[in-house]
Coordinates of N, CA and C in Angstrom, one line a residue:
Chain A
D168 N 30.6 5.7 -6.0 CA 30.0 4.6 -5.3 C 29.2 3.8 -6.2
A169 N 29.2 2.5 -6.1 CA 28.5 1.6 -7.0 C 27.0 1.8 -6.8
G170 N 26.2 1.5 -7.9 CA 24.8 1.5 -7.8 C 24.1 2.0 -9.0
I171 N 23.0 2.5 -8.9 CA 22.2 3.0 -10.0 C 21.8 4.5 -9.8
T172 N 22.2 5.4 -10.7 CA 21.9 6.8 -10.5 C 21.1 7.3 -11.6
Q173 N 20.4 8.4 -11.3 CA 19.5 9.1 -12.3 C 19.8 10.5 -12.3
S174 N 19.7 11.2 -13.4 CA 19.8 12.6 -13.5 C 19.0 13.2 -14.6
P175 N 18.4 14.4 -14.4 CA 18.5 15.1 -13.2 C 17.5 14.5 -12.2
R176 N 17.5 15.0 -10.9 CA 16.6 14.5 -9.9 C 15.2 15.2 -10.0
Y177 N 15.3 16.5 -10.5 CA 14.1 17.3 -10.7 C 14.2 18.0 -12.0
K178 N 13.1 18.1 -12.7 CA 13.1 18.8 -14.0 C 11.8 19.4 -14.2
I179 N 11.8 20.7 -14.6 CA 10.6 21.4 -15.1 C 10.8 21.8 -16.5
T180 N 9.8 21.4 -17.4 CA 10.0 21.8 -18.8 C 8.6 22.2 -19.3
E181 N 8.6 22.7 -20.5 CA 7.4 23.2 -21.1 C 6.9 22.2 -22.1
T182 N 5.6 22.3 -22.4 CA 5.0 21.4 -23.4 C 5.6 21.6 -24.7
G183 N 5.9 20.5 -25.4 CA 6.5 20.5 -26.7 C 8.0 20.4 -26.7
R184 N 8.7 20.6 -25.5 CA 10.1 20.5 -25.5 C 10.6 19.1 -25.4
Q185 N 11.8 18.8 -25.9 CA 12.4 17.5 -25.8 C 13.2 17.4 -24.5
V186 N 13.0 16.3 -23.8 CA 13.7 16.1 -22.5 C 14.3 14.7 -22.5
T187 N 15.5 14.7 -21.9 CA 16.2 13.4 -21.8 C 16.5 13.1 -20.3
L188 N 16.1 12.0 -19.8 CA 16.4 11.6 -18.5 C 17.5 10.5 -18.6
M189 N 18.5 10.6 -17.7 CA 19.6 9.8 -17.8 C 19.6 8.7 -16.7
C190 N 20.1 7.5 -17.0 CA 20.2 6.4 -16.0 C 21.5 5.7 -16.2
H191 N 22.3 5.5 -15.1 CA 23.6 4.9 -15.2 C 23.7 3.9 -14.1
Q192 N 24.2 2.7 -14.4 CA 24.4 1.6 -13.4 C 25.8 1.1 -13.5
T193 N 26.3 0.7 -12.3 CA 27.7 0.3 -12.2 C 27.9 -1.2 -12.0
W194 N 26.8 -2.0 -12.0 CA 26.8 -3.4 -11.8 C 27.0 -4.3 -13.0
S195 N 27.0 -3.6 -14.2 CA 27.1 -4.4 -15.4 C 25.9 -5.3 -15.6
H196 N 24.7 -4.9 -15.0 CA 23.5 -5.7 -15.2 C 23.1 -5.7 -16.7
S197 N 22.6 -6.8 -17.2 CA 22.2 -6.8 -18.6 C 20.9 -6.2 -18.8
Y198 N 20.0 -6.3 -17.9 CA 18.6 -5.7 -18.1 C 18.5 -4.4 -17.4
M199 N 17.8 -3.5 -18.1 CA 17.5 -2.2 -17.6 C 16.1 -1.8 -18.0
F200 N 15.4 -1.0 -17.1 CA 14.0 -0.7 -17.2 C 13.7 0.8 -16.9
W201 N 12.7 1.3 -17.5 CA 12.2 2.6 -17.2 C 10.7 2.4 -16.8
Y202 N 10.4 3.0 -15.6 CA 9.0 3.0 -15.1 C 8.6 4.5 -14.9
R203 N 7.3 4.7 -14.9 CA 6.7 5.9 -14.4 C 5.8 5.5 -13.2
Q204 N 5.7 6.4 -12.2 CA 4.9 6.2 -11.1 C 3.9 7.4 -10.9
D205 N 2.7 7.1 -10.9 CA 1.6 8.1 -10.8 C 0.6 7.6 -9.8
L206 N 0.0 8.6 -9.0 CA -1.0 8.3 -8.0 C -2.1 7.5 -8.7
G207 N -2.6 6.5 -8.1 CA -3.7 5.7 -8.6 C -3.3 4.7 -9.7
H208 N -2.0 4.7 -10.2 CA -1.6 3.8 -11.2 C -0.5 2.9 -10.7
G209 N 0.2 3.3 -9.8 CA 1.4 2.5 -9.3 C 2.5 2.6 -10.4
L210 N 3.4 1.7 -10.4 CA 4.5 1.7 -11.3 C 4.1 1.0 -12.6
R211 N 4.4 1.7 -13.7 CA 4.1 1.2 -15.0 C 5.3 1.2 -15.9
L212 N 5.6 0.1 -16.6 CA 6.7 -0.1 -17.4 C 6.6 0.7 -18.7
I213 N 7.6 1.5 -19.0 CA 7.6 2.3 -20.3 C 8.4 1.5 -21.3
Y214 N 9.7 1.3 -21.1 CA 10.6 0.5 -22.0 C 11.5 -0.3 -21.1
Y215 N 12.0 -1.3 -21.8 CA 13.1 -2.1 -21.1 C 14.1 -2.5 -22.2
S216 N 15.3 -3.0 -21.6 CA 16.4 -3.4 -22.5 C 17.0 -4.7 -21.9
A217 N 17.2 -5.7 -22.7 CA 17.7 -6.9 -22.3 C 19.3 -6.9 -22.4
A218 N 19.8 -6.0 -23.2 CA 21.2 -5.9 -23.4 C 21.5 -4.7 -24.3
A219 N 22.7 -4.3 -24.4 CA 23.1 -3.2 -25.3 C 22.5 -3.4 -26.7
D220 N 21.9 -2.4 -27.2 CA 21.3 -2.4 -28.6 C 20.0 -3.2 -28.7
I221 N 19.5 -3.7 -27.6 CA 18.2 -4.5 -27.6 C 17.3 -3.8 -26.6
T222 N 16.2 -3.2 -27.2 CA 15.2 -2.5 -26.4 C 13.8 -3.0 -26.9
D223 N 12.8 -2.8 -26.0 CA 11.5 -3.2 -26.3 C 10.5 -2.4 -25.5
K224 N 9.3 -2.3 -26.0 CA 8.2 -1.5 -25.4 C 7.6 -2.2 -24.2
G225 N 7.2 -1.4 -23.2 CA 6.5 -1.9 -22.1 C 5.0 -1.5 -22.2
E226 N 4.4 -1.3 -21.1 CA 2.9 -1.0 -21.1 C 2.5 0.4 -21.6
V227 N 3.4 1.4 -21.4 CA 3.0 2.8 -21.7 C 4.1 3.4 -22.5
P228 N 4.5 3.0 -23.7 CA 5.6 3.5 -24.4 C 5.4 4.8 -25.3
D229 N 4.1 5.1 -25.5 CA 3.8 6.2 -26.5 C 4.4 7.5 -26.0
G230 N 5.2 8.3 -26.9 CA 5.7 9.5 -26.5 C 7.1 9.5 -26.0
Y231 N 7.7 8.3 -25.8 CA 9.0 8.0 -25.3 C 9.9 7.3 -26.3
V232 N 11.2 7.6 -26.2 CA 12.2 6.9 -27.0 C 13.3 6.5 -26.1
V233 N 13.9 5.3 -26.3 CA 15.1 4.9 -25.5 C 16.2 4.5 -26.5
S234 N 17.4 4.4 -25.9 CA 18.5 3.8 -26.6 C 19.4 3.2 -25.6
R235 N 20.3 2.3 -26.1 CA 21.2 1.6 -25.1 C 22.4 1.2 -25.9
S236 N 23.3 2.2 -26.1 CA 24.6 1.9 -26.8 C 25.6 1.3 -25.9
K237 N 25.5 1.6 -24.6 CA 26.4 1.0 -23.7 C 25.6 0.3 -22.6
T238 N 26.2 -0.8 -22.1 CA 25.5 -1.6 -21.0 C 25.1 -0.8 -19.9
E239 N 25.9 0.2 -19.4 CA 25.7 0.9 -18.2 C 24.7 2.1 -18.3
N240 N 24.4 2.5 -19.5 CA 23.5 3.7 -19.7 C 22.2 3.4 -20.4
F241 N 21.2 4.0 -20.0 CA 19.9 3.7 -20.6 C 19.1 5.0 -20.5
P242 N 19.3 6.0 -21.4 CA 18.6 7.2 -21.4 C 17.2 7.1 -21.9
L243 N 16.3 7.9 -21.4 CA 14.9 8.0 -21.8 C 14.6 9.4 -22.3
T244 N 14.1 9.5 -23.5 CA 13.8 10.8 -24.1 C 12.3 11.0 -24.4
L245 N 11.8 12.1 -23.9 CA 10.5 12.5 -24.3 C 10.6 13.5 -25.5
E246 N 10.2 13.1 -26.6 CA 10.5 13.8 -27.8 C 9.8 15.1 -27.9
S247 N 8.5 15.2 -27.4 CA 7.8 16.4 -27.4 C 6.9 16.3 -26.1
A248 N 7.3 16.9 -25.0 CA 6.7 16.6 -23.7 C 5.3 17.1 -23.7
T249 N 4.4 16.4 -23.0 CA 3.0 16.8 -22.8 C 2.7 16.8 -21.3
R250 N 1.7 17.5 -20.9 CA 1.4 17.6 -19.5 C 1.1 16.2 -18.9
S251 N 0.6 15.3 -19.7 CA 0.3 13.9 -19.2 C 1.5 13.1 -18.8
Q252 N 2.7 13.7 -19.2 CA 3.9 13.0 -18.9 C 4.6 13.5 -17.6
T253 N 3.9 14.4 -17.0 CA 4.3 14.8 -15.6 C 4.2 13.6 -14.7
S254 N 5.3 13.3 -14.1 CA 5.3 12.0 -13.3 C 6.6 11.9 -12.6
V255 N 6.8 10.8 -11.8 CA 8.1 10.5 -11.3 C 8.6 9.3 -12.1
Y256 N 9.8 9.4 -12.6 CA 10.4 8.3 -13.5 C 11.5 7.6 -12.7
F257 N 11.4 6.3 -12.8 CA 12.4 5.4 -12.1 C 13.0 4.5 -13.1
C258 N 14.3 4.4 -13.0 CA 15.1 3.5 -13.8 C 15.5 2.3 -12.9
A259 N 15.6 1.1 -13.4 CA 15.9 0.0 -12.6 C 16.8 -0.9 -13.5
S260 N 17.6 -1.8 -12.8 CA 18.4 -2.8 -13.5 C 18.3 -4.1 -12.8
S261 N 18.6 -5.1 -13.6 CA 18.6 -6.5 -13.1 C 19.6 -7.4 -13.8
R262 N 20.1 -8.4 -13.1 CA 21.1 -9.2 -13.8 C 20.5 -10.2 -14.7
G263 N 19.1 -10.4 -14.7 CA 18.5 -11.3 -15.7 C 17.1 -11.6 -15.3
R264 N 16.4 -12.3 -16.2 CA 15.0 -12.7 -15.9 C 14.9 -13.6 -14.6
G265 N 13.9 -13.3 -13.8 CA 13.7 -14.0 -12.6 C 14.5 -13.4 -11.4
Y266 N 15.3 -12.4 -11.7 CA 16.0 -11.8 -10.6 C 15.4 -10.4 -10.2
E267 N 15.7 -10.0 -9.0 CA 15.2 -8.8 -8.5 C 15.7 -7.6 -9.3
Q268 N 14.9 -6.5 -9.3 CA 15.3 -5.3 -10.0 C 15.8 -4.3 -8.9
Y269 N 16.8 -3.5 -9.2 CA 17.2 -2.5 -8.3 C 16.9 -1.1 -8.9
F270 N 16.3 -0.3 -8.1 CA 15.8 1.0 -8.6 C 16.7 2.2 -8.2
G271 N 16.7 3.1 -9.2 CA 17.4 4.4 -8.9 C 16.5 5.3 -8.0
P272 N 17.0 6.5 -7.7 CA 16.3 7.4 -6.8 C 15.1 8.1 -7.4
G273 N 15.0 8.1 -8.7 CA 13.9 8.7 -9.4 C 14.2 10.1 -9.9
T274 N 13.4 10.5 -11.0 CA 13.4 11.9 -11.5 C 12.0 12.4 -11.5
R275 N 11.8 13.5 -10.8 CA 10.5 14.1 -10.7 C 10.4 15.1 -11.9
L276 N 9.6 14.8 -12.9 CA 9.4 15.7 -14.1 C 8.1 16.4 -14.0
T277 N 8.1 17.7 -14.2 CA 6.9 18.5 -14.3 C 6.9 19.1 -15.7
V278 N 5.8 18.9 -16.4 CA 5.6 19.5 -17.7 C 4.5 20.6 -17.6
T279 N 4.9 21.8 -17.9 CA 4.0 23.0 -17.7 C 3.4 23.4 -19.1
Chain B
E236 N -5.9 -11.3 -18.3 CA -4.9 -10.3 -18.1 C -4.2 -10.5 -16.7
D237 N -2.9 -10.5 -16.7 CA -2.2 -10.7 -15.4 C -2.4 -9.5 -14.5
Q238 N -2.8 -9.8 -13.3 CA -3.1 -8.7 -12.3 C -2.5 -8.9 -11.0
V239 N -2.2 -7.8 -10.3 CA -1.7 -7.9 -8.9 C -2.5 -6.9 -8.1
T240 N -3.1 -7.4 -7.0 CA -3.9 -6.6 -6.2 C -3.4 -6.6 -4.7
Q241 N -3.2 -5.4 -4.2 CA -2.7 -5.4 -2.8 C -3.8 -4.8 -1.9
S242 N -3.8 -5.4 -0.7 CA -4.8 -4.9 0.3 C -4.2 -5.0 1.7
P243 N -4.6 -4.1 2.6 CA -5.4 -2.9 2.3 C -4.6 -1.8 1.6
E244 N -5.2 -0.8 1.2 CA -4.5 0.3 0.5 C -3.7 1.0 1.6
A245 N -4.2 1.2 2.8 CA -3.5 1.8 3.9 C -3.7 1.1 5.2
L246 N -2.8 1.1 6.0 CA -2.8 0.4 7.3 C -2.1 1.2 8.4
R247 N -2.9 1.5 9.4 CA -2.3 2.3 10.6 C -2.2 1.3 11.8
L248 N -1.0 1.2 12.3 CA -0.7 0.3 13.4 C -0.1 1.1 14.6
Q249 N -0.3 0.6 15.8 CA 0.4 1.1 16.9 C 1.8 0.4 17.0
E250 N 2.8 1.0 17.5 CA 4.0 0.3 17.6 C 3.9 -1.0 18.4
G251 N 4.4 -2.1 17.9 CA 4.3 -3.3 18.6 C 3.0 -4.2 18.1
E252 N 2.2 -3.6 17.4 CA 0.9 -4.2 16.9 C 1.2 -5.0 15.6
S253 N 1.3 -6.3 15.7 CA 1.6 -7.1 14.5 C 0.4 -7.2 13.5
S254 N 0.8 -7.3 12.2 CA -0.3 -7.4 11.2 C 0.3 -8.0 9.9
S255 N -0.6 -8.1 8.9 CA -0.1 -8.7 7.6 C -0.7 -7.8 6.5
L256 N 0.1 -7.8 5.4 CA -0.3 -7.1 4.2 C -0.5 -8.3 3.2
N257 N -1.5 -8.0 2.3 CA -1.8 -9.1 1.3 C -1.5 -8.7 -0.1
C258 N -1.0 -9.6 -0.9 CA -0.8 -9.4 -2.3 C -1.4 -10.6 -3.1
S259 N -2.5 -10.4 -3.8 CA -3.1 -11.5 -4.6 C -2.8 -11.3 -6.1
Y260 N -2.5 -12.4 -6.8 CA -2.2 -12.3 -8.2 C -2.9 -13.3 -9.0
T261 N -3.1 -13.0 -10.3 CA -3.8 -13.9 -11.2 C -2.9 -14.4 -12.3
V262 N -1.6 -14.2 -12.1 CA -0.6 -14.7 -13.1 C -0.6 -16.2 -13.0
S263 N -0.6 -16.9 -14.2 CA -0.4 -18.3 -14.2 C 1.0 -18.6 -14.6
G264 N 1.6 -19.6 -13.8 CA 3.0 -19.9 -14.1 C 3.9 -18.9 -13.6
L265 N 3.7 -18.5 -12.3 CA 4.5 -17.5 -11.7 C 6.0 -17.8 -11.8
R266 N 6.8 -16.7 -12.2 CA 8.2 -16.9 -12.3 C 9.0 -16.2 -11.1
G267 N 8.2 -15.5 -10.3 CA 8.8 -14.9 -9.1 C 7.8 -13.8 -8.6
L268 N 7.8 -13.7 -7.2 CA 7.0 -12.7 -6.6 C 8.0 -11.8 -5.8
F269 N 7.9 -10.5 -5.9 CA 8.9 -9.6 -5.3 C 8.2 -8.7 -4.4
W270 N 8.8 -8.4 -3.2 CA 8.4 -7.4 -2.3 C 9.4 -6.3 -2.2
Y271 N 8.9 -5.0 -2.2 CA 9.7 -3.9 -2.2 C 9.2 -2.9 -1.1
R272 N 10.0 -2.1 -0.5 CA 9.6 -1.0 0.4 C 10.0 0.3 -0.3
Q273 N 9.1 1.2 -0.2 CA 9.3 2.5 -0.8 C 9.1 3.6 0.2
D274 N 10.1 4.4 0.5 CA 9.9 5.6 1.4 C 9.6 6.8 0.5
P275 N 8.9 7.8 1.1 CA 8.5 9.0 0.3 C 9.7 9.7 -0.4
G276 N 9.6 9.9 -1.7 CA 10.7 10.6 -2.4 C 11.8 9.7 -2.8
K277 N 11.7 8.4 -2.6 CA 12.8 7.5 -2.9 C 12.4 6.4 -3.9
G278 N 13.3 5.7 -4.4 CA 13.0 4.6 -5.3 C 12.7 3.3 -4.4
P279 N 12.0 2.4 -5.0 CA 11.7 1.2 -4.3 C 12.9 0.4 -3.9
E280 N 12.9 -0.1 -2.7 CA 14.0 -0.9 -2.2 C 13.7 -2.3 -2.1
F281 N 14.5 -3.2 -2.7 CA 14.2 -4.6 -2.7 C 14.2 -5.3 -1.3
L282 N 13.2 -6.1 -1.1 CA 13.1 -6.8 0.2 C 13.3 -8.3 0.0
F283 N 12.4 -8.9 -0.7 CA 12.4 -10.4 -0.9 C 12.0 -10.8 -2.3
T284 N 12.4 -12.0 -2.6 CA 11.9 -12.7 -3.8 C 11.4 -14.1 -3.3
L285 N 10.2 -14.5 -3.8 CA 9.7 -15.8 -3.5 C 9.4 -16.5 -4.9
Y286 N 9.7 -17.8 -5.0 CA 9.5 -18.4 -6.3 C 8.5 -19.5 -6.3
S287 N 8.2 -20.2 -5.2 CA 7.3 -21.3 -5.2 C 6.4 -21.3 -4.0
A288 N 5.2 -21.8 -4.1 CA 4.3 -21.9 -3.0 C 4.9 -22.7 -1.8
G289 N 4.7 -22.1 -0.7 CA 5.2 -22.7 0.6 C 6.5 -22.0 1.0
E290 N 7.1 -21.2 0.1 CA 8.4 -20.6 0.4 C 8.2 -19.4 1.4
E291 N 9.1 -19.2 2.3 CA 9.1 -18.1 3.2 C 10.5 -17.5 3.3
K292 N 10.5 -16.1 3.5 CA 11.7 -15.4 3.6 C 11.5 -14.4 4.8
E293 N 12.6 -14.2 5.6 CA 12.5 -13.3 6.7 C 13.6 -12.3 6.7
K294 N 13.3 -11.1 7.2 CA 14.4 -10.1 7.4 C 13.9 -9.2 8.6
E295 N 14.6 -9.3 9.6 CA 14.3 -8.5 10.8 C 12.8 -8.7 11.2
R296 N 12.0 -7.7 11.2 CA 10.6 -7.9 11.7 C 9.6 -8.3 10.5
L297 N 10.2 -8.5 9.3 CA 9.4 -8.8 8.2 C 9.5 -10.3 7.8
K298 N 8.4 -10.9 7.4 CA 8.4 -12.3 6.9 C 7.4 -12.4 5.8
A299 N 7.9 -12.8 4.6 CA 7.1 -13.0 3.4 C 6.8 -14.4 3.2
T300 N 5.5 -14.7 2.8 CA 5.1 -16.1 2.5 C 4.4 -16.1 1.2
L301 N 4.3 -17.3 0.6 CA 3.7 -17.4 -0.8 C 2.8 -18.6 -0.9
T302 N 1.6 -18.4 -1.4 CA 0.8 -19.6 -1.8 C 0.6 -19.5 -3.3
K303 N -0.3 -20.4 -3.8 CA -0.5 -20.4 -5.3 C -1.3 -19.2 -5.8
K304 N -1.9 -18.5 -4.9 CA -2.7 -17.3 -5.3 C -2.4 -16.0 -4.7
E305 N -1.6 -16.0 -3.6 CA -1.3 -14.8 -2.9 C 0.0 -14.9 -2.1
S306 N 0.4 -13.7 -1.7 CA 1.6 -13.6 -0.8 C 1.2 -12.7 0.4
F307 N 1.8 -13.0 1.5 CA 1.6 -12.1 2.7 C 2.9 -11.6 3.2
L308 N 2.9 -10.4 3.6 CA 4.0 -9.8 4.3 C 3.6 -9.5 5.7
H309 N 4.2 -10.4 6.6 CA 3.8 -10.3 8.0 C 4.8 -9.3 8.7
I310 N 4.3 -8.4 9.5 CA 5.1 -7.5 10.2 C 4.9 -7.7 11.7
T311 N 6.0 -8.1 12.3 CA 5.9 -8.5 13.8 C 6.5 -7.4 14.6
A312 N 5.7 -7.0 15.6 CA 6.1 -5.9 16.5 C 6.7 -4.7 15.8
P313 N 5.9 -4.1 14.9 CA 6.5 -3.0 14.1 C 6.9 -1.8 14.9
K314 N 7.9 -1.1 14.3 CA 8.4 0.2 14.9 C 8.1 1.3 13.9
P315 N 8.1 2.6 14.4 CA 7.8 3.7 13.5 C 8.6 3.7 12.2
E316 N 9.9 3.2 12.3 CA 10.7 3.2 11.1 C 10.3 2.2 10.1
D317 N 9.4 1.4 10.4 CA 8.8 0.5 9.4 C 7.7 1.2 8.5
S318 N 7.4 2.4 8.9 CA 6.4 3.1 8.1 C 7.0 3.4 6.7
A319 N 6.2 3.0 5.7 CA 6.6 3.1 4.3 C 5.4 2.5 3.4
T320 N 5.6 2.6 2.1 CA 4.7 1.9 1.2 C 5.3 0.6 0.8
Y321 N 4.6 -0.5 0.9 CA 5.1 -1.8 0.5 C 4.5 -2.2 -0.8
L322 N 5.4 -2.5 -1.7 CA 4.9 -2.9 -3.1 C 5.2 -4.3 -3.3
C323 N 4.2 -4.9 -4.0 CA 4.4 -6.3 -4.4 C 4.4 -6.3 -6.0
A324 N 5.2 -7.2 -6.5 CA 5.3 -7.3 -8.0 C 5.5 -8.8 -8.4
V325 N 5.0 -9.1 -9.6 CA 5.2 -10.5 -10.1 C 5.8 -10.5 -11.4
Q326 N 6.5 -11.6 -11.7 CA 7.0 -11.8 -13.0 C 6.3 -13.0 -13.7
A327 N 5.8 -12.7 -14.9 CA 5.0 -13.7 -15.6 C 5.9 -14.5 -16.5
P328 N 5.5 -15.8 -16.8 CA 6.3 -16.5 -17.8 C 6.2 -15.9 -19.2
G329 N 7.2 -16.0 -19.9 CA 7.2 -15.3 -21.2 C 7.6 -13.9 -21.2
S330 N 7.7 -13.3 -20.0 CA 8.1 -11.9 -19.9 C 9.6 -11.8 -20.0
Q331 N 10.1 -10.7 -20.4 CA 11.5 -10.5 -20.5 C 12.1 -9.9 -19.3
G332 N 11.7 -10.5 -18.1 CA 12.1 -9.9 -16.9 C 11.3 -8.8 -16.4
N333 N 10.2 -8.5 -17.1 CA 9.3 -7.4 -16.7 C 8.5 -7.8 -15.4
L334 N 8.3 -6.8 -14.6 CA 7.5 -7.0 -13.4 C 6.2 -6.2 -13.5
I335 N 5.1 -6.9 -13.0 CA 3.8 -6.2 -12.9 C 3.6 -5.9 -11.4
F336 N 3.5 -4.6 -11.2 CA 3.4 -4.1 -9.8 C 1.9 -3.9 -9.3
G337 N 1.7 -4.2 -8.1 CA 0.5 -3.7 -7.4 C 0.6 -2.3 -7.0
K338 N -0.5 -1.7 -6.5 CA -0.5 -0.3 -6.2 C 0.1 0.0 -4.8
G339 N 0.3 -1.0 -4.1 CA 1.0 -0.8 -2.8 C 0.1 -0.7 -1.6
T340 N 0.7 -0.9 -0.4 CA 0.0 -0.7 0.9 C 0.8 0.3 1.6
K341 N 0.2 1.4 2.0 CA 0.9 2.4 2.8 C 0.7 2.1 4.3
L342 N 1.8 1.8 4.9 CA 1.9 1.5 6.3 C 2.3 2.6 7.2
S343 N 1.5 2.9 8.2 CA 1.9 4.0 9.2 C 2.0 3.3 10.5
V344 N 3.1 3.4 11.2 CA 3.3 2.9 12.6 C 3.4 4.0 13.5
K345 N 2.5 4.2 14.5 CA 2.6 5.3 15.4 C 3.2 4.8 16.7
P346 N 4.0 5.7 17.3 CA 4.7 5.3 18.6 C 3.7 5.3 19.8

């Protein structure tokens, strides 16, 4: 079915481990985004990508790495997870600047 | 600094009791204001985009309006299924499509 999917939906990991969250969209949208959502902070942008092989930092990029070798995929990697990265992570895509973003279902990550 | 402030933080209504949610912003040169609905445990769902002051959009019981400093989401005769958190976001000029989100208004509609 067309849309934007994220995997896994739930993940528990230990401090110091590397974790990769996956995001896949079937619309061929050029823009993709990663947000984290925390109580009291709302949605904050981690990284975004305007096209394949073009990525840039958002508001809270420290501790995260992204890549975008294919238009449809935008994985987010936590190189060495910390407890402060416990959050709900949302991926989104958009056909361009000025257009609405469509969000995936989210990944709930717990770092113990 | 570009900011988006939503009020109230929470709103409890009786079924059929109309009300409005507010989103005020300090972005200069707005490139778009977006409303989303978010249900617990789910991703935000797109509702409306507004681009210029005076613009209005409607969908079922929801109507969004925009002025130069704020937007309102009017809910007419709400039903329990309208209960959700409503998020407002703005896109600033010079941004690469990035949105700045408010913290949301949690709406509860009781039967």
